[in-house]
XYZ file of C-alpha atoms in Angstrom:
575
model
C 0.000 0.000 0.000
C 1.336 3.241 -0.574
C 2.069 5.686 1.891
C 0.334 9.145 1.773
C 2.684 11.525 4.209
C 5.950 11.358 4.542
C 7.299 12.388 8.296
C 10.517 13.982 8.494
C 12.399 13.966 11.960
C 16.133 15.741 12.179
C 18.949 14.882 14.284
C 17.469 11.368 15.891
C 20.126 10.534 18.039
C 21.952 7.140 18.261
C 24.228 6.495 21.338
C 27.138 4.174 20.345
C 28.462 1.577 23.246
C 31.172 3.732 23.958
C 28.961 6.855 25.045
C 29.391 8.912 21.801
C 25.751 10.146 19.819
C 25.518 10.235 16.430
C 23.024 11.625 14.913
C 20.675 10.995 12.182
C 17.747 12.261 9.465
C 14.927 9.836 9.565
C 12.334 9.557 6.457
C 9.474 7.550 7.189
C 5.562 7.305 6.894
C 3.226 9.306 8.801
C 0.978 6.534 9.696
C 1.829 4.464 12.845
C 3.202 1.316 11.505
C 6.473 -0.277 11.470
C 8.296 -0.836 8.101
C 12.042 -1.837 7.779
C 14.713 0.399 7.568
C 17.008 1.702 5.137
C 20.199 3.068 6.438
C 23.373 5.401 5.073
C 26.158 6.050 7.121
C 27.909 8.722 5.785
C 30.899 11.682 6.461
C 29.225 14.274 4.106
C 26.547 15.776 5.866
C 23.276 14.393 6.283
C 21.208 17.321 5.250
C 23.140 18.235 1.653
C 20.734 16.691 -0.795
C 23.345 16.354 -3.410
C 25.496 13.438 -1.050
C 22.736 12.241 1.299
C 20.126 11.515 -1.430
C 22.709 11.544 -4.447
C 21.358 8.992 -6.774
C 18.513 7.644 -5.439
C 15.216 9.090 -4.461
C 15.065 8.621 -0.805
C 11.147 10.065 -0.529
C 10.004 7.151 -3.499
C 11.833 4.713 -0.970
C 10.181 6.023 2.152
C 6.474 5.981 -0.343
C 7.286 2.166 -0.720
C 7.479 1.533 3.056
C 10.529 2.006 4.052
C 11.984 4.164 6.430
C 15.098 5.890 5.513
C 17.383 7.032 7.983
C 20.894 9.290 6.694
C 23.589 9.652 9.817
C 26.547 11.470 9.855
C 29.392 9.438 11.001
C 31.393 9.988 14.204
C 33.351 13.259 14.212
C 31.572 14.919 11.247
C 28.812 17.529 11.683
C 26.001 16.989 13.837
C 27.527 13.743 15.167
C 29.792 13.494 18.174
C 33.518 12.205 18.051
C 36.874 12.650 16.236
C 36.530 11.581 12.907
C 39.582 9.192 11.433
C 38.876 8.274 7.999
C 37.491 4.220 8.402
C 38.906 3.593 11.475
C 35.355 3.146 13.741
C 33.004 2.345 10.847
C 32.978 -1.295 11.894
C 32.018 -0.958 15.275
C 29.743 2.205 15.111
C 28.142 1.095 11.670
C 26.838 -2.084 13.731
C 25.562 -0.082 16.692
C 23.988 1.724 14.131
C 22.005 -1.102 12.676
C 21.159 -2.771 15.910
C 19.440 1.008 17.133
C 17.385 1.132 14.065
C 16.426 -2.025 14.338
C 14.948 -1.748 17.582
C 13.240 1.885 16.896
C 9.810 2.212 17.680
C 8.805 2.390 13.164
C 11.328 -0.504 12.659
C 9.942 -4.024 11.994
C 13.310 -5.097 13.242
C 14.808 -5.314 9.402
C 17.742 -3.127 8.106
C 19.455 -2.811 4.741
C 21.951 -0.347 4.056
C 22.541 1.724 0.683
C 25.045 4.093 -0.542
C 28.038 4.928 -2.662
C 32.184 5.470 -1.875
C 32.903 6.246 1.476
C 28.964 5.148 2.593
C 29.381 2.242 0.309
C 32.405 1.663 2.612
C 30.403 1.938 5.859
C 28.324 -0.977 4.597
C 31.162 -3.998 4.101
C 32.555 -2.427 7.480
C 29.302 -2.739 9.617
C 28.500 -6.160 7.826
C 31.966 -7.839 8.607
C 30.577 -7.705 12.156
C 27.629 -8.756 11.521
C 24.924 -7.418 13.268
C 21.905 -9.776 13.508
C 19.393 -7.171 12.146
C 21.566 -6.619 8.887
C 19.539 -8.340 6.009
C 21.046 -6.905 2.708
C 23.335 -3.870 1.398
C 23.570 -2.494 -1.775
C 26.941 -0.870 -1.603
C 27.920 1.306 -4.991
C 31.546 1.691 -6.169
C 33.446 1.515 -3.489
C 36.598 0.303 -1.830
C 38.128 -2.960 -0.658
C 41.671 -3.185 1.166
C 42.473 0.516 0.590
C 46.240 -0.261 0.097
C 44.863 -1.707 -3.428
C 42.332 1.070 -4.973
C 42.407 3.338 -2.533
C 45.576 5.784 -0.665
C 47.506 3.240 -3.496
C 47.990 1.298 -6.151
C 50.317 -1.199 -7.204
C 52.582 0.672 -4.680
C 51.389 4.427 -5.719
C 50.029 6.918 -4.088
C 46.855 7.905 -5.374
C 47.726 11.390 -5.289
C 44.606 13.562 -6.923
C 42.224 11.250 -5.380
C 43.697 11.902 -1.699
C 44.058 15.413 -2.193
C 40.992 16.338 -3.578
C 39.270 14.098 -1.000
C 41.134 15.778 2.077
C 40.599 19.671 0.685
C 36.943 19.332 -1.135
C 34.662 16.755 1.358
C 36.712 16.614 4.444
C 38.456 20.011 5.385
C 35.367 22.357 6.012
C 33.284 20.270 8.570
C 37.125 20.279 10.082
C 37.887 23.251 10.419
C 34.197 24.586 11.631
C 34.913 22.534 14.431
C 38.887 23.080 15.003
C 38.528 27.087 14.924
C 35.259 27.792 17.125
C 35.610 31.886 16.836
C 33.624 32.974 13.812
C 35.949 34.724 12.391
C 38.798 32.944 12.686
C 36.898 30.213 11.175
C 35.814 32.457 8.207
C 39.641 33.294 7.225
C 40.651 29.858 7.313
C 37.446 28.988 4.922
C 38.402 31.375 2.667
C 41.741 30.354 2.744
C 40.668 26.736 1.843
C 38.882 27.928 -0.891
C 41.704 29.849 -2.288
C 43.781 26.725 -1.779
C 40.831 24.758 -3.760
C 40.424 27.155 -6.260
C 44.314 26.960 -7.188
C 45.257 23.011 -6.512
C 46.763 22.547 -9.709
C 49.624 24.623 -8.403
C 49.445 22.580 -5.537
C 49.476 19.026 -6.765
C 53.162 19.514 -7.412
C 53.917 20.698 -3.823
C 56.596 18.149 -2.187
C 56.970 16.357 -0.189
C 53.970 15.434 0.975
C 54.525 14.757 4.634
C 54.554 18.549 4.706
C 51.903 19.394 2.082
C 51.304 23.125 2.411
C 47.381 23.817 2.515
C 46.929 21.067 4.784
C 49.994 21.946 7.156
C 48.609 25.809 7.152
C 45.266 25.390 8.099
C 46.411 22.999 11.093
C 44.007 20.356 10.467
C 43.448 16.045 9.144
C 47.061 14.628 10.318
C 45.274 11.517 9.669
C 46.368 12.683 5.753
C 49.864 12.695 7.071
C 50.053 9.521 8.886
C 48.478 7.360 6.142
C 50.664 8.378 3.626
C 53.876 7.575 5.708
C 52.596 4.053 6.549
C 53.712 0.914 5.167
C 51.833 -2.044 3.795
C 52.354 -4.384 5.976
C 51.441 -1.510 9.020
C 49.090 -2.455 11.184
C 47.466 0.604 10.789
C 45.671 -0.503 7.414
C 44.492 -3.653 9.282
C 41.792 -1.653 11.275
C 40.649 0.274 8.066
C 40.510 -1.828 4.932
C 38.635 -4.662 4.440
C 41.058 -7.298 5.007
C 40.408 -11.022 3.664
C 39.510 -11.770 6.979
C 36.974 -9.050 7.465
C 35.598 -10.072 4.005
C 35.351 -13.559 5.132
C 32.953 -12.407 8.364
C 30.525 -11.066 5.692
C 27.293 -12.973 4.906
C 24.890 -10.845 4.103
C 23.291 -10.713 0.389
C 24.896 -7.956 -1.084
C 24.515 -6.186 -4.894
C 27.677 -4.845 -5.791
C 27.464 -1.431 -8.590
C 30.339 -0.269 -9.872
C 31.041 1.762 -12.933
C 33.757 1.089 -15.670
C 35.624 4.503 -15.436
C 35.056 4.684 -11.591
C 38.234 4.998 -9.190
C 36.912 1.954 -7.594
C 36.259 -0.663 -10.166
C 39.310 -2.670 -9.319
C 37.737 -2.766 -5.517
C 34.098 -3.192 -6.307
C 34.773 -6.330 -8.513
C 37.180 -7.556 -5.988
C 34.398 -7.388 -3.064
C 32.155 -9.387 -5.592
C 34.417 -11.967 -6.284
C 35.818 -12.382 -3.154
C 32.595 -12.603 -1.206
C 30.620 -15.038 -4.215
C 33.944 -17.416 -3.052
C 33.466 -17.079 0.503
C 29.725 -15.817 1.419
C 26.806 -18.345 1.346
C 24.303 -15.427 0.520
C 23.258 -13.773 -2.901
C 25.787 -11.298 -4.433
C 24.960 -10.140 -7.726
C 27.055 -7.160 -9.769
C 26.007 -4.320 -12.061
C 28.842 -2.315 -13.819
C 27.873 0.516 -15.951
C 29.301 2.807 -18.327
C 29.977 5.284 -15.129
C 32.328 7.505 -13.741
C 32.630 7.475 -9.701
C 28.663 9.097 -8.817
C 27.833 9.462 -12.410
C 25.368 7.038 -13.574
C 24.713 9.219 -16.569
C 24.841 8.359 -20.056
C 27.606 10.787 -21.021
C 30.436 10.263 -19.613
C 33.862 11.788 -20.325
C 33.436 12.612 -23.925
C 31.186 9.488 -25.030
C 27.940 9.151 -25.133
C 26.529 5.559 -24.452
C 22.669 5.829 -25.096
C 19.854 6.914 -22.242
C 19.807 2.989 -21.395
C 22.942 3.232 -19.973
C 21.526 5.910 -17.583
C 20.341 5.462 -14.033
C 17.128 7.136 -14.864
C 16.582 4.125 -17.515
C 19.063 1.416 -16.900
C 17.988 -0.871 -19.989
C 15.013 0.468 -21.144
C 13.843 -1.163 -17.708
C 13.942 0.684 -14.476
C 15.720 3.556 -12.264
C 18.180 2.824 -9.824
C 16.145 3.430 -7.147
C 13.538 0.610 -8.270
C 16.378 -2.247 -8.587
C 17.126 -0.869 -5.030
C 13.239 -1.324 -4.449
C 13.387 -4.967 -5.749
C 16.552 -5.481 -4.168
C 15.398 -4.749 -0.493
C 11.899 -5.856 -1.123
C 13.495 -9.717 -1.968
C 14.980 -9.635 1.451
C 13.278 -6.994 4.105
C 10.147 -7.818 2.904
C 10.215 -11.594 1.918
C 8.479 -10.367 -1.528
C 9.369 -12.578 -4.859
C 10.543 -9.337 -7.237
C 12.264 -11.685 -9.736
C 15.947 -10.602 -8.949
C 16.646 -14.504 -8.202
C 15.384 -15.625 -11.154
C 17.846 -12.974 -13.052
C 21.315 -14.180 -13.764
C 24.010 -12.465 -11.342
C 26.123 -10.392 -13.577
C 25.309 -7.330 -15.570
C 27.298 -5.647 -17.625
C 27.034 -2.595 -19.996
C 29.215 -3.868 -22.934
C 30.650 -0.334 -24.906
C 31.204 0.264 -28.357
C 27.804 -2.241 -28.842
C 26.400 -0.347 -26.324
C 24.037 -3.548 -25.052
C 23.693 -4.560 -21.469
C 23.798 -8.235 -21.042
C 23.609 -10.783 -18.283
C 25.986 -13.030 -16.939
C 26.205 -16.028 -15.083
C 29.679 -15.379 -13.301
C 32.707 -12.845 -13.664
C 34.910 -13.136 -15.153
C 33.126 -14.619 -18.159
C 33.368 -18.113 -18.811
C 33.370 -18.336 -23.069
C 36.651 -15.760 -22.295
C 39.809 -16.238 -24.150
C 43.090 -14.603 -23.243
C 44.980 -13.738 -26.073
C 48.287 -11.599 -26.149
C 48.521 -8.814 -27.954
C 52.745 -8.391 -28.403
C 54.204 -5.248 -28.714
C 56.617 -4.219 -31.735
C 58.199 -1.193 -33.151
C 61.822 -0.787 -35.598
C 62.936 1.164 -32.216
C 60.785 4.305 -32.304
C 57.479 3.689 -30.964
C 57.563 7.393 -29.171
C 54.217 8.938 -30.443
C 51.623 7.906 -32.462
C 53.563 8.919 -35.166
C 56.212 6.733 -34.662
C 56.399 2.944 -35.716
C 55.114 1.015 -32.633
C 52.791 -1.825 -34.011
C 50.332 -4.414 -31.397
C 49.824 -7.811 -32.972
C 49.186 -11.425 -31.859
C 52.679 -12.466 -33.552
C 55.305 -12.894 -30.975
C 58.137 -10.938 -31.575
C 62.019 -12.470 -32.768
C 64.496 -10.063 -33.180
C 63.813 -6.421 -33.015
C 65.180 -2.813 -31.459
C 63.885 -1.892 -27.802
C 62.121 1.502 -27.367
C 62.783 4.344 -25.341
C 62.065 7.196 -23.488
C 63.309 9.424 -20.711
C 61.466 10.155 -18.034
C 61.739 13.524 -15.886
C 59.893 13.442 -13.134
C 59.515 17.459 -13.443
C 57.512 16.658 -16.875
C 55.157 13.665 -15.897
C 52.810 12.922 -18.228
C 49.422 14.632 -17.470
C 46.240 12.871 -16.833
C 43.843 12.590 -19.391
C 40.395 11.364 -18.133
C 40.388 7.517 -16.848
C 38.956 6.231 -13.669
C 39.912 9.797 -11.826
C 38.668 11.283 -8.839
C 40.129 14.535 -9.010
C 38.720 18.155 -8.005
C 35.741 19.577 -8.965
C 36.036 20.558 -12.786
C 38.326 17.920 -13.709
C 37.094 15.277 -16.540
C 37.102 12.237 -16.076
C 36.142 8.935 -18.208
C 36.810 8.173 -22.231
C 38.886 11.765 -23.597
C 40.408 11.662 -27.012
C 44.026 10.869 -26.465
C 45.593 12.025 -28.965
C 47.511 15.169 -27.374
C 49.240 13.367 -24.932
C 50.282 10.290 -27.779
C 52.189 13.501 -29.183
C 54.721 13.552 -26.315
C 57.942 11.772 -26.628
C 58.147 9.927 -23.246
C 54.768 8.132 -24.113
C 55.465 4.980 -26.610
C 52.370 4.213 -28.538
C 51.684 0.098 -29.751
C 48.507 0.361 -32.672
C 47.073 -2.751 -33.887
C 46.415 -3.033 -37.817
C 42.251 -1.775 -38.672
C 40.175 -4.680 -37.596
C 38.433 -5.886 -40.024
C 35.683 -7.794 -37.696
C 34.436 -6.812 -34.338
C 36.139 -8.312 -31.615
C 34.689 -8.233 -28.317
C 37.011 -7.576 -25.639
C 35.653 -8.474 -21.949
C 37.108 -8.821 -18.702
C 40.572 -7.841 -16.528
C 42.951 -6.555 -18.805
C 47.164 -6.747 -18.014
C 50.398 -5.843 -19.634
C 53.683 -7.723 -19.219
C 56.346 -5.081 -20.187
C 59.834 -6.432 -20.141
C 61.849 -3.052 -19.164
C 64.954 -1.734 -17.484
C 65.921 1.346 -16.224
C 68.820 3.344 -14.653
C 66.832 4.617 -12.548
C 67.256 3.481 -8.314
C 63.062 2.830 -8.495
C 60.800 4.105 -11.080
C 56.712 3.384 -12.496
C 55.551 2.289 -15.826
C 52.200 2.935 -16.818
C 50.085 1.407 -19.612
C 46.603 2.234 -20.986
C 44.252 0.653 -23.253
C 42.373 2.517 -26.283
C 40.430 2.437 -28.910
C 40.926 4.573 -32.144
C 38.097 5.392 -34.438
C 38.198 5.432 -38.356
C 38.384 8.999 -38.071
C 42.043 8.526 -35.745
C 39.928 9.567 -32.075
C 41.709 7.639 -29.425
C 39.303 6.763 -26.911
C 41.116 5.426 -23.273
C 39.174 2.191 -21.921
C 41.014 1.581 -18.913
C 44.864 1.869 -17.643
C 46.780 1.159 -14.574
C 50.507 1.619 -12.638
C 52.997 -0.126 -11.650
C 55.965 1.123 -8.928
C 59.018 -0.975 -9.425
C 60.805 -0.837 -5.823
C 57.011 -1.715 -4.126
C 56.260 -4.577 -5.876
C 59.458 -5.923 -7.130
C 62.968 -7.171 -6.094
C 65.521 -4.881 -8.820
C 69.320 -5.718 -8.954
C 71.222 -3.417 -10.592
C 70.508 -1.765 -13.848
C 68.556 -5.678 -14.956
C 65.811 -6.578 -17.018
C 62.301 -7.250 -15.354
C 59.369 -8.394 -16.199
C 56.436 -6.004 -14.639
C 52.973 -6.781 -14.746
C 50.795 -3.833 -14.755
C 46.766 -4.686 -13.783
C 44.654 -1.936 -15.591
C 41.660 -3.790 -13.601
C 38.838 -4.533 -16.034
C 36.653 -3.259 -19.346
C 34.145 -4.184 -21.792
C 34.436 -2.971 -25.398
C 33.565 -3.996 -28.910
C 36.544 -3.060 -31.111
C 34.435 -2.048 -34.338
C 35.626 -3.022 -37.848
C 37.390 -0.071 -38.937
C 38.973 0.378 -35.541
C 42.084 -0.305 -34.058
C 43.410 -1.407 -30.723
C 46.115 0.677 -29.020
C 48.319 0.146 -26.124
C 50.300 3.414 -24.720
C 53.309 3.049 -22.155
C 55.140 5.218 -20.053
C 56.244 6.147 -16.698
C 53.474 8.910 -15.367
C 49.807 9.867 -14.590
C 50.018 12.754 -13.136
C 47.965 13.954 -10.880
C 46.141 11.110 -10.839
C 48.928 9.500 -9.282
C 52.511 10.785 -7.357
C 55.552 11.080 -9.264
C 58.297 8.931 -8.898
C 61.669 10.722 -8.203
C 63.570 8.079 -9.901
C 66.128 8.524 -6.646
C 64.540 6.041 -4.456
C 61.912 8.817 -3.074
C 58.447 9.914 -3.950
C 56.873 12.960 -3.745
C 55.991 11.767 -0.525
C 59.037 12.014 1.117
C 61.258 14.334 -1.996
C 62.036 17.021 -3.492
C 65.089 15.930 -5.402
C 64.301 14.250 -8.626
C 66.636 13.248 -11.514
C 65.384 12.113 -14.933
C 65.534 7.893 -16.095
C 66.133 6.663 -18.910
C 63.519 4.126 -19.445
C 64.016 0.971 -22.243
C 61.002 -1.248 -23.163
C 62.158 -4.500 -24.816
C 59.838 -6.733 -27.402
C 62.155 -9.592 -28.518
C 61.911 -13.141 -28.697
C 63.416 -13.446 -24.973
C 61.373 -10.320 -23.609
C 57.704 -10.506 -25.547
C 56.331 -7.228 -23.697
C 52.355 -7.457 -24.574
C 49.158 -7.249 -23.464
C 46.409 -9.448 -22.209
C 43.055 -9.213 -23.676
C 40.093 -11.430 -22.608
C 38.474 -11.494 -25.700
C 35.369 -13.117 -26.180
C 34.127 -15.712 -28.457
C 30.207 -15.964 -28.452
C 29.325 -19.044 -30.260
């Protein structure tokens, strides 16, 4: 039945077994009854409609018989506490269940929803499982934050961080840090002049002592993350370690987008947890950047099906979260079970389609080997991508100075407001001489590529550490290069160099699904930046982090018959 009013009470507190309130928006019908509950835990304020409601629409929920309740997290405006990024969502996250459970509307039934950090909150509260937890739907959003998160493959995720700490963190920080009013006005507008310019601050080093955030006196937490190791105990109590993954058992539908910063992670919490969880996961991954489910995205359009307002020609994202919730708050047959697990928004054909596992099964993995007559710098030079393996042929290079990374060009970003992200033409930056560019022939057929893509370069360097970097395109008839996905590698993190050797690096650039058109042509780039996107390697033994010294590298990328460098693609074979 639907409901006719909806009742809106603000700041519903929630006391948490260690004495500290949080508190909480609740959305719910004006009638008496009890309904389950539909919870968000998030560090973005509870009453900014553009986070707390974001993609959903919270008030079509609450007319479906829910109620909806939207809490700020400890230590982040109306709740009590010191906020530290992760650190207490476990703990709090299933206090926070077990209280709405047991509110006076609740039928004793909770699901939780949301994307990114809120996503987060989700795995965190259900790897303790609180009894009253019956489902989560949690949207693009991390795993073990040392992968996908503060790094990857050993890098700092520089713009991410950044524009994370200065754009959704430092406000609600310093409103509570500087208590005068005006006091607390000057530093604002300071952080909005630092905001306004962080281009000019993305290069600051090192990063221990990164100026904005060292001037306005506020979120060491930024400082102490970046310094810690991998194996520091630290990350143990906020990632979602294979033993907190392992606690889960809750059904769970995992979305995640195809140019989000958090593909790699989202995928990963489906695999892991179809492996280990005796519940229902299922996984959607659109054509999306991180919180846009849109059907433009970057500089692509992908048709209003791929939208969340029309996913399919079917439904809005708020009725699959509807059907969802209904299938296990409210016992009610909506047909997800029947559905195969797996959806997928397959680009280039620009069909969704259904799948019974991931990675596909009908999936072959064919390598792509790179060759060149020695000058594969540019897309003007001679670099060629074919499935012959190479014999005998000249190694590429290119220098690499650290104090002219290569700049990033859409991709899986998270970077500050204004900054595009998703498929850009790459043409500009296949111009520069540090970037060595690998073009198959024109296909003449269609080839379906589908799945988690890798490249094995076979490089060495002079440098004492360095990164490689490789991305994945596809170029148009009309010579648009269109990025698909890409990923990093940092050579001292995640291997064991002697000397001035050749190594074999394998560079994960997570997952995509494409149709390579006839006409079109498959293109591999590689080089040694991605930058802001990610830190800059000093090529000394230091980062950014810790440096300001740099010194250029000459970089060598070998495709012989000893040292095939290539790519991976899981290409797909439909019968």
């Amino acid at each position: 039945m639907a409901v006719n009013q909806i009742l809106v009470e603000k700041n519903v507190p929630c006391t948490l077994r260690d004495g500290t309130i949080l508190y909480a928006d609740v959305y719910r019908p004006n009638d008496g009854n009890q309904y389950p509950v539909l919870l968000t835990r998030l560090p973005y304020n509870k009453n900014e409609r553009y986070y707390s409601h974001r993609y959903l629409d919270t008030h079509r929920l609450v007319e479906n018989g829910y109620v909806v309740i939207i809490q700020d997290v400890r230590g982040r405006f109306s709740s009590e506490g010191n906020f530290y990024p992760f650190k207490h969502e476990g703990n709090d996250g299933y206090d926070a269940v077990e209280w709405a459970a047991g509110l006076p509307y609740s039928d004793g039934n909770v699901g939780m929803f949301g994307l990114s950090y809120y996503g987060y909150t989700q795995l965190l509260a259900a790897s303790e499982n609180p009894p009253h937890l019956k489902a989560i739907f949690p949207a693009q959003t991390l795993s073990d934050i040392r992968e996908g998160g503060f790094f990857r493959n050993g890098v700092y995720e520089l713009g991410l961080n950044v524009s994370w700490a200065l754009e959704s963190i430092a406000g609600d920080e310093l409103k509570r840090k500087y208590m005068n009013l005006a006091e607390y006005e000057e530093k604002m507008r300071e952080l909005a002049g630092y905001i306004d310019t962080v281009e000019n601050w993305y290069t600051a080093a090192p990063l221990k002592e990164w100026p904005p955030l060292k001037s306005l006196d506020i979120l060491s937490y930024f400082f102490e993350m970046a310094e810690w190791k991998p194996d520091d105990d630290g990350w143990k109590q906020v990632s979602l370690t294979e033993e907190k993954l392992k606690k889960i058992n809750v059904p769970a539908y995992h979305l995640a987008g195809w140019y989000d910063c958090f593909l790699g992670p989202s995928i990963a919490n489906f695999v892991k947890l179809k492996q280990t969880s005796n519940q229902t996961q299922m996984l959607m991954i659109g054509p999306w950047a991180h919180g846009n489910f849109g059907f433009s995205i970057g500089e692509r359009r992908f048709g209003l099906h791929a939208s969340e307002n029309w996913i399919n020609y079917k439904e809005d994202l708020t009725n699959l979260h509807l059907r969802w919730f209904d299938q296990w708050l409210k016992g009610v047959d909506t047909g997800l079970l029947s559905e195969k697990p797996v959806k997928i928004f397959v680009m280039g054909e620009n069909v969704w389609r259904e799948e019974e596992i991931w990675p596909l099964p009908d999936t072959t993995h064919i390598p792509y080997y790179f060759h060149s007559e020695g000058v594969a710098n540019t897309r003007f030079g001679n670099g060629q991508l074919t499935t012959e393996p190479p014999e005998s042929e000249p190694f590429d290079q290119f220098v690499f100075n650290p104090k002219h990374p290569v700049p990033t060009t859409g991709g899986g970003t998270l970077l500050h407001t204004g900054a595009l992200t998703g498929p850009l033409d790459q043409r500009a930056v296949e111009e520069r001489e540090d970037v060595l560019v690998f073009t198959s022939p024109v296909l003449e057929d269609e080839l379906e590529v589908t799945g988690p893509i890798k490249v094995v370069l076979y490089a060495k360097t002079d440098g004492v550490d360095t990164d490689f970097t490789a991305k994945l395109v596809d170029v148009l008839p009309n010579g648009t290069a269109y990025n698909l996905t890409d990923g990093i590698v940092r050579a001292s993190d995640v291997y064991k160099r002697i000397g001035n050797e050749v190594k074999a690096y394998e560079i994960d650039l997570w997952a995509t699904s494409n149709v390579f058109k006839p006409g079109h042509r498959i293109r591999v780039e590689v080089s040694s930046s991605n930058f802001p996107r990610f830190d800059v390697n000093m090529n000394n033994g230091g980062t950014m982090l810790t440096d300001l010294e740099s010194r250029p590298a000459m970089q060598i990328i070998y495709h012989e018959e000893d040292y095939p460098s290539h790519v991976i693609l899981p290409v797909i074979r439909r019968k």
